[in-house]
Amino acid sequence: MPGSRRTRGRSSVWAGLLALILLVTTACVPGPPDDPRPPGDAAVHFTAQGDIGVGSGAKKVLDVVASLKPQLNLALGDFSYKAGLEEQFCDMVTGKLGTELPYQLVTGNHESDGQDGDIENFVRCLPNKLPGMQGDYGTQWYADVPEKNPVIRFILVSPGIDFRNGPLDYSRGSERWRWTADAIDAAKSENIPWTVVGMHVPCLSLGRYDCQAGEEFTNMLIEKKVDLVLSGHDHVYQRSHQLGTGSRCPGLVAASFSANCLTDSDSSMVQGAGTVFATIGVGGVGLYEITDNDPEMGYFATWSGKNLNPALGTLDVKATAGDLSARFVPAEGYSLTDSFRIQRK
């Protein structure tokens, strides 16, 4: 009947309007917040080395870095080894790696006080290229990579280094101690998958030097579960097992060894169990000898020096949200290899 057709027509119109209202309302309802973790396929690729110089060895190592095509490079101090060669050093780096690669600096002892170069001059010709960097570039800074949804927080500090006015204070509770601890804690609270600390001087070492970084500062890095600590200064390559503190290991003591501080002694590790320390003081200058009866040797998985499998080269690291893998890549004419992997739980 005509009346029935009109009723059915009105019903169809109201049904269409209701569907349109529901569609618009649903589109306007905010969805869940963005996941703060990086996407599964995000990756960061970086290289790291220290103690570089301006000679043929440095150029060989830079050739290796260039061939690896990292997203950034951490230069862990001791650059030209002579005052007045800052521009020459920078030109060497950019000549091999180009001007766009973030070649990120932290001072070593040779340029911190101006006697063998000036960190301020290096900073001018190799400036920071990481967006969002916080702190005093070249001395104490951190940056998240990538800046959005970061995979790694890099924290570069300068304990145990003499400046023109003396060493910086990284003692327990000092302003620089708190700055470092806060940068680590914030990375954890922001769910950044990996925390990497870089500095020129190590604490544990099989080369010439003692614990210049300081026992308490080193143990703080372990207690806060930093994943990887990188250094130079000793002209050797050495990589530790995963080390941790706890009831059986209250803290590492320099120039001694406690098996209770070893949390994983193979090359495949799990995040959170401890910290891996790597010294890559083999960026180009002459090598130092390994002390083969050093009591700290039990902490190390691999070592190389002038007297034991000598090699110049770089550490090559790739990280995703779930995995950090690293390997030592030797320069031309050397054969040392090393690799390790840390997986997230």
Tab-separated table of C-alpha atoms in Angstrom:
chain	number	residue	atom	x	y	z
A	1	MET	CA	0.000	0.000	0.000
A	2	PRO	CA	1.212	3.570	-0.506
A	3	GLY	CA	1.298	4.257	3.235
A	4	SER	CA	3.480	1.217	3.838
A	5	ARG	CA	5.929	2.290	1.140
A	6	ARG	CA	6.257	5.743	2.775
A	7	THR	CA	6.917	4.102	6.195
A	8	ARG	CA	9.585	1.872	4.716
A	9	GLY	CA	11.169	4.901	3.008
A	10	ARG	CA	11.287	6.896	6.239
A	11	SER	CA	12.847	3.908	8.048
A	12	SER	CA	15.563	3.634	5.424
A	13	VAL	CA	16.389	7.325	5.769
A	14	TRP	CA	16.656	7.117	9.586
A	15	ALA	CA	18.800	3.976	9.330
A	16	GLY	CA	21.172	5.778	6.963
A	17	LEU	CA	21.402	8.804	9.255
A	18	LEU	CA	22.115	6.582	12.264
A	19	ALA	CA	24.917	4.776	10.403
A	20	LEU	CA	26.442	8.123	9.401
A	21	ILE	CA	26.322	9.391	13.021
A	22	LEU	CA	27.992	6.215	14.291
A	23	LEU	CA	30.716	6.487	11.641
A	24	VAL	CA	31.514	10.120	12.511
A	25	THR	CA	31.434	9.434	16.268
A	26	THR	CA	33.766	6.456	15.941
A	27	ALA	CA	36.224	8.453	13.831
A	28	CYS	CA	36.355	11.193	16.476
A	29	VAL	CA	37.035	8.895	19.422
A	30	PRO	CA	40.781	9.011	20.199
A	31	GLY	CA	42.588	5.733	19.833
A	32	PRO	CA	45.138	4.272	22.257
A	33	PRO	CA	48.296	6.349	22.850
A	34	ASP	CA	51.292	5.743	20.643
A	35	ASP	CA	53.428	2.844	21.794
A	36	PRO	CA	56.569	4.434	23.328
A	37	ARG	CA	58.669	1.521	22.168
A	38	PRO	CA	60.323	1.666	18.759
A	39	PRO	CA	58.801	-0.360	15.947
A	40	GLY	CA	60.158	-3.862	15.593
A	41	ASP	CA	62.103	-3.122	12.421
A	42	ALA	CA	63.798	0.054	13.717
A	43	ALA	CA	67.569	-0.329	13.858
A	44	VAL	CA	70.648	1.659	14.824
A	45	HIS	CA	74.066	0.896	13.367
A	46	PHE	CA	77.145	2.554	14.865
A	47	THR	CA	80.895	2.111	15.119
A	48	ALA	CA	83.207	3.091	17.974
A	49	GLN	CA	86.942	3.438	18.602
A	50	GLY	CA	89.412	5.690	20.378
A	51	ASP	CA	93.122	6.647	20.316
A	52	ILE	CA	93.252	7.543	16.663
A	53	GLY	CA	96.078	9.871	15.558
A	54	VAL	CA	96.641	11.172	12.041
A	55	GLY	CA	98.894	8.451	10.624
A	56	SER	CA	98.462	5.512	8.302
A	57	GLY	CA	96.884	3.344	11.009
A	58	ALA	CA	94.112	5.888	11.587
A	59	LYS	CA	93.420	6.063	7.863
A	60	LYS	CA	93.173	2.266	7.648
A	61	VAL	CA	90.629	2.207	10.480
A	62	LEU	CA	88.625	5.017	8.879
A	63	ASP	CA	88.580	2.999	5.651
A	64	VAL	CA	86.990	0.136	7.605
A	65	VAL	CA	84.413	2.470	9.130
A	66	ALA	CA	83.590	3.864	5.699
A	67	SER	CA	83.093	0.349	4.318
A	68	LEU	CA	80.683	-0.532	7.154
A	69	LYS	CA	78.461	2.494	6.423
A	70	PRO	CA	77.276	3.156	10.000
A	71	GLN	CA	74.640	5.726	10.920
A	72	LEU	CA	77.063	7.317	13.385
A	73	ASN	CA	80.518	6.850	14.886
A	74	LEU	CA	81.604	7.334	18.495
A	75	ALA	CA	85.148	8.717	18.734
A	76	LEU	CA	86.241	7.891	22.293
A	77	GLY	CA	88.997	10.442	22.798
A	78	ASP	CA	92.673	11.043	21.946
A	79	PHE	CA	92.497	12.401	18.444
A	80	SER	CA	95.502	14.162	16.891
A	81	TYR	CA	98.060	13.646	19.736
A	82	LYS	CA	99.603	17.024	18.887
A	83	ALA	CA	98.457	20.615	19.283
A	84	GLY	CA	97.796	22.480	16.068
A	85	LEU	CA	96.688	19.410	14.117
A	86	GLU	CA	92.989	19.686	14.902
A	87	GLU	CA	92.015	20.818	11.401
A	88	GLN	CA	94.216	18.149	9.847
A	89	PHE	CA	92.492	15.505	11.944
A	90	CYS	CA	89.028	16.794	11.025
A	91	ASP	CA	89.934	16.943	7.342
A	92	MET	CA	91.207	13.365	7.511
A	93	VAL	CA	87.925	12.199	9.058
A	94	THR	CA	85.639	14.049	6.666
A	95	GLY	CA	87.814	13.074	3.713
A	96	LYS	CA	87.247	9.404	4.551
A	97	LEU	CA	83.691	9.503	5.932
A	98	GLY	CA	82.156	12.587	4.336
A	99	THR	CA	80.769	15.649	6.055
A	100	GLU	CA	77.279	14.328	6.888
A	101	LEU	CA	78.070	11.299	9.073
A	102	PRO	CA	77.659	12.085	12.784
A	103	TYR	CA	81.239	11.586	13.993
A	104	GLN	CA	80.467	12.111	17.662
A	105	LEU	CA	83.213	13.170	20.083
A	106	VAL	CA	84.071	12.760	23.739
A	107	THR	CA	87.384	14.116	24.932
A	108	GLY	CA	90.412	12.073	25.822
A	109	ASN	CA	93.274	13.115	28.088
A	110	HIS	CA	95.388	14.331	25.147
A	111	GLU	CA	93.031	17.161	24.177
A	112	SER	CA	91.218	17.890	27.459
A	113	ASP	CA	93.872	20.272	28.855
A	114	GLY	CA	95.015	21.753	25.537
A	115	GLN	CA	98.565	20.406	25.592
A	116	ASP	CA	98.209	17.928	22.708
A	117	GLY	CA	95.249	19.576	21.014
A	118	ASP	CA	92.126	21.326	22.264
A	119	ILE	CA	88.755	19.611	22.487
A	120	GLU	CA	87.054	22.929	21.697
A	121	ASN	CA	88.839	23.050	18.345
A	122	PHE	CA	87.795	19.490	17.527
A	123	VAL	CA	84.200	20.281	18.491
A	124	ARG	CA	84.203	23.237	16.099
A	125	CYS	CA	85.364	21.256	13.085
A	126	LEU	CA	83.483	18.031	13.937
A	127	PRO	CA	80.308	19.417	15.536
A	128	ASN	CA	77.435	17.435	16.979
A	129	LYS	CA	75.078	16.134	14.295
A	130	LEU	CA	72.589	14.230	16.465
A	131	PRO	CA	69.258	16.033	16.911
A	132	GLY	CA	68.067	16.480	20.472
A	133	MET	CA	71.529	16.237	22.039
A	134	GLN	CA	71.593	17.325	25.688
A	135	GLY	CA	74.613	18.499	27.688
A	136	ASP	CA	78.092	19.814	26.876
A	137	TYR	CA	79.098	18.244	23.580
A	138	GLY	CA	82.626	16.845	23.635
A	139	THR	CA	82.709	16.534	27.426
A	140	GLN	CA	79.396	15.292	28.849
A	141	TRP	CA	76.318	14.744	26.701
A	142	TYR	CA	73.597	12.323	25.762
A	143	ALA	CA	71.396	11.748	22.729
A	144	ASP	CA	68.641	9.342	21.762
A	145	VAL	CA	68.858	7.607	18.381
A	146	PRO	CA	66.589	7.863	16.508
A	147	GLU	CA	65.261	11.006	18.147
A	148	LYS	CA	61.661	9.709	17.889
A	149	ASN	CA	60.976	6.206	19.192
A	150	PRO	CA	64.675	5.754	20.065
A	151	VAL	CA	66.436	2.404	20.097
A	152	ILE	CA	69.547	3.578	22.016
A	153	ARG	CA	70.395	6.318	24.459
A	154	PHE	CA	74.080	7.225	24.101
A	155	ILE	CA	75.589	8.808	27.227
A	156	LEU	CA	79.140	10.180	26.896
A	157	VAL	CA	80.994	11.277	30.040
A	158	SER	CA	84.514	12.243	31.181
A	159	PRO	CA	85.469	10.698	34.541
A	160	GLY	CA	89.186	10.415	35.287
A	161	ILE	CA	90.179	13.137	32.789
A	162	ASP	CA	92.325	16.166	33.682
A	163	PHE	CA	91.140	19.502	32.295
A	164	ARG	CA	92.818	22.896	32.544
A	165	ASN	CA	91.316	23.416	35.995
A	166	GLY	CA	91.805	19.834	37.125
A	167	PRO	CA	89.671	16.692	36.858
A	168	LEU	CA	85.893	16.839	36.690
A	169	ASP	CA	84.094	15.563	39.770
A	170	TYR	CA	82.309	12.264	39.165
A	171	SER	CA	82.445	11.136	42.794
A	172	ARG	CA	79.381	9.617	44.437
A	173	GLY	CA	76.611	12.163	44.841
A	174	SER	CA	78.369	14.885	42.830
A	175	GLU	CA	76.502	16.903	40.219
A	176	ARG	CA	78.098	14.928	37.350
A	177	TRP	CA	77.380	11.618	39.086
A	178	ARG	CA	73.720	12.621	39.423
A	179	TRP	CA	73.573	13.861	35.827
A	180	THR	CA	74.838	10.494	34.576
A	181	ALA	CA	72.574	8.476	36.874
A	182	ASP	CA	69.541	10.573	35.902
A	183	ALA	CA	70.252	10.122	32.179
A	184	ILE	CA	70.385	6.350	32.674
A	185	ASP	CA	67.255	6.255	34.837
A	186	ALA	CA	65.304	8.407	32.372
A	187	ALA	CA	66.230	6.072	29.507
A	188	LYS	CA	64.850	3.144	31.496
A	189	SER	CA	61.668	4.987	32.468
A	190	GLU	CA	61.096	6.031	28.843
A	191	ASN	CA	61.390	2.389	27.709
A	192	ILE	CA	64.372	3.065	25.472
A	193	PRO	CA	65.590	-0.468	24.705
A	194	TRP	CA	69.363	0.037	25.070
A	195	THR	CA	71.665	2.240	27.141
A	196	VAL	CA	75.257	2.693	25.936
A	197	VAL	CA	77.786	4.707	27.951
A	198	GLY	CA	81.005	5.940	26.356
A	199	MET	CA	84.052	7.511	28.042
A	200	HIS	CA	87.745	7.726	27.364
A	201	VAL	CA	89.206	5.893	30.354
A	202	PRO	CA	88.216	2.393	31.486
A	203	CYS	CA	88.270	0.963	34.978
A	204	LEU	CA	89.014	-2.688	34.262
A	205	SER	CA	91.971	-3.115	31.930
A	206	LEU	CA	94.619	-5.620	30.912
A	207	GLY	CA	96.875	-2.893	29.508
A	208	ARG	CA	98.942	-0.174	31.175
A	209	TYR	CA	96.431	1.666	33.300
A	210	ASP	CA	94.592	1.243	36.553
A	211	CYS	CA	90.965	2.166	37.300
A	212	GLN	CA	91.024	5.810	36.251
A	213	ALA	CA	87.248	5.915	35.747
A	214	GLY	CA	86.747	5.143	39.442
A	215	GLU	CA	85.414	2.012	41.115
A	216	GLU	CA	82.288	3.644	42.531
A	217	PHE	CA	81.334	5.246	39.219
A	218	THR	CA	81.917	1.959	37.386
A	219	ASN	CA	79.837	0.028	39.894
A	220	MET	CA	77.041	2.586	39.557
A	221	LEU	CA	76.894	1.858	35.814
A	222	ILE	CA	76.632	-1.856	36.581
A	223	GLU	CA	74.024	-1.388	39.321
A	224	LYS	CA	71.874	0.633	36.932
A	225	LYS	CA	72.178	-2.128	34.347
A	226	VAL	CA	73.809	-0.150	31.554
A	227	ASP	CA	73.991	-2.582	28.659
A	228	LEU	CA	77.339	-1.614	27.123
A	229	VAL	CA	80.202	0.600	28.336
A	230	LEU	CA	82.770	1.716	25.735
A	231	SER	CA	86.192	3.256	26.318
A	232	GLY	CA	89.638	3.840	24.858
A	233	HIS	CA	92.840	5.146	26.544
A	234	ASP	CA	94.586	1.773	26.829
A	235	HIS	CA	95.790	1.010	23.300
A	236	VAL	CA	94.361	-2.505	23.327
A	237	TYR	CA	91.139	-4.250	22.414
A	238	GLN	CA	89.430	-6.004	25.279
A	239	ARG	CA	85.849	-7.120	25.834
A	240	SER	CA	84.473	-8.355	29.116
A	241	HIS	CA	81.971	-11.012	29.960
A	242	GLN	CA	78.647	-9.737	31.285
A	243	LEU	CA	79.312	-8.431	34.799
A	244	GLY	CA	76.779	-7.816	37.547
A	245	THR	CA	76.569	-6.852	41.192
A	246	GLY	CA	74.321	-8.255	43.885
A	247	SER	CA	74.368	-10.178	47.148
A	248	ARG	CA	77.277	-12.359	45.996
A	249	CYS	CA	79.136	-9.471	44.330
A	250	PRO	CA	78.637	-6.212	46.248
A	251	GLY	CA	80.857	-4.430	43.744
A	252	LEU	CA	83.819	-4.820	41.436
A	253	VAL	CA	87.196	-4.195	43.045
A	254	ALA	CA	89.939	-3.061	40.669
A	255	ALA	CA	93.101	-5.168	40.340
A	256	SER	CA	91.315	-8.259	41.631
A	257	PHE	CA	88.880	-10.902	40.389
A	258	SER	CA	85.709	-12.412	41.800
A	259	ALA	CA	83.892	-15.117	39.866
A	260	ASN	CA	80.719	-14.068	41.696
A	261	CYS	CA	80.630	-10.902	39.558
A	262	LEU	CA	80.344	-12.928	36.328
A	263	THR	CA	76.714	-13.191	35.269
A	264	ASP	CA	77.240	-14.664	31.791
A	265	SER	CA	80.490	-15.898	30.329
A	266	ASP	CA	79.529	-16.868	26.794
A	267	SER	CA	78.957	-14.658	23.763
A	268	SER	CA	75.148	-14.834	23.831
A	269	MET	CA	73.671	-12.861	26.719
A	270	VAL	CA	70.330	-11.629	28.056
A	271	GLN	CA	69.641	-7.981	28.867
A	272	GLY	CA	69.439	-7.123	32.547
A	273	ALA	CA	71.841	-9.770	33.787
A	274	GLY	CA	74.824	-7.421	33.721
A	275	THR	CA	77.010	-4.992	31.799
A	276	VAL	CA	79.530	-5.613	29.016
A	277	PHE	CA	82.687	-3.452	28.944
A	278	ALA	CA	84.661	-2.974	25.729
A	279	THR	CA	87.874	-0.987	25.303
A	280	ILE	CA	88.601	-0.097	21.670
A	281	GLY	CA	91.807	1.924	22.046
A	282	VAL	CA	92.965	0.666	18.660
A	283	GLY	CA	91.746	3.434	16.362
A	284	GLY	CA	95.103	4.014	14.712
A	285	VAL	CA	98.047	4.737	17.019
A	286	GLY	CA	100.667	2.336	18.409
A	287	LEU	CA	99.479	-0.561	20.548
A	288	TYR	CA	100.258	-1.355	24.179
A	289	GLU	CA	101.107	-4.780	25.557
A	290	ILE	CA	98.647	-7.016	27.367
A	291	THR	CA	99.645	-7.930	30.917
A	292	ASP	CA	99.050	-11.659	30.726
A	293	ASN	CA	99.110	-12.209	34.497
A	294	ASP	CA	96.710	-9.357	35.279
A	295	PRO	CA	94.272	-10.437	38.035
A	296	GLU	CA	91.384	-8.834	36.134
A	297	MET	CA	91.866	-11.226	33.202
A	298	GLY	CA	89.075	-13.468	34.513
A	299	TYR	CA	86.553	-10.734	33.697
A	300	PHE	CA	87.446	-10.689	30.004
A	301	ALA	CA	86.321	-12.838	27.107
A	302	THR	CA	88.726	-11.422	24.504
A	303	TRP	CA	91.890	-9.337	24.501
A	304	SER	CA	94.438	-8.116	21.988
A	305	GLY	CA	97.569	-6.000	22.300
A	306	LYS	CA	101.025	-5.474	20.892
A	307	ASN	CA	102.219	-8.819	22.251
A	308	LEU	CA	99.035	-10.887	21.745
A	309	ASN	CA	97.224	-10.996	18.400
A	310	PRO	CA	97.741	-7.262	17.693
A	311	ALA	CA	95.102	-5.413	15.701
A	312	LEU	CA	93.855	-1.980	14.818
A	313	GLY	CA	90.157	-1.707	14.054
A	314	THR	CA	86.705	-0.710	15.207
A	315	LEU	CA	83.767	-2.089	17.112
A	316	ASP	CA	80.739	-2.463	14.832
A	317	VAL	CA	77.361	-2.511	16.612
A	318	LYS	CA	73.818	-3.051	15.341
A	319	ALA	CA	70.768	-2.792	17.571
A	320	THR	CA	67.025	-3.262	17.200
A	321	ALA	CA	64.362	-3.110	19.886
A	322	GLY	CA	65.013	-6.755	20.701
A	323	ASP	CA	68.660	-7.421	19.961
A	324	LEU	CA	72.100	-5.788	20.221
A	325	SER	CA	74.930	-7.484	18.344
A	326	ALA	CA	78.533	-6.344	18.096
A	327	ARG	CA	81.725	-7.487	16.416
A	328	PHE	CA	85.287	-6.298	16.170
A	329	VAL	CA	86.296	-5.537	12.589
A	330	PRO	CA	90.068	-5.351	12.040
A	331	ALA	CA	91.812	-2.941	9.717
A	332	GLU	CA	93.643	-4.189	6.648
A	333	GLY	CA	96.558	-6.431	7.588
A	334	TYR	CA	95.099	-7.649	10.903
A	335	SER	CA	93.079	-10.749	11.716
A	336	LEU	CA	91.531	-10.360	15.186
A	337	THR	CA	87.830	-11.184	15.409
A	338	ASP	CA	85.360	-11.005	18.276
A	339	SER	CA	81.582	-10.935	18.496
A	340	PHE	CA	78.840	-10.944	21.108
A	341	ARG	CA	75.082	-10.543	21.323
A	342	ILE	CA	72.637	-9.322	23.954
A	343	GLN	CA	68.927	-10.120	23.615
A	344	ARG	CA	66.055	-8.477	25.419
A	345	LYS	CA	63.810	-10.673	27.516
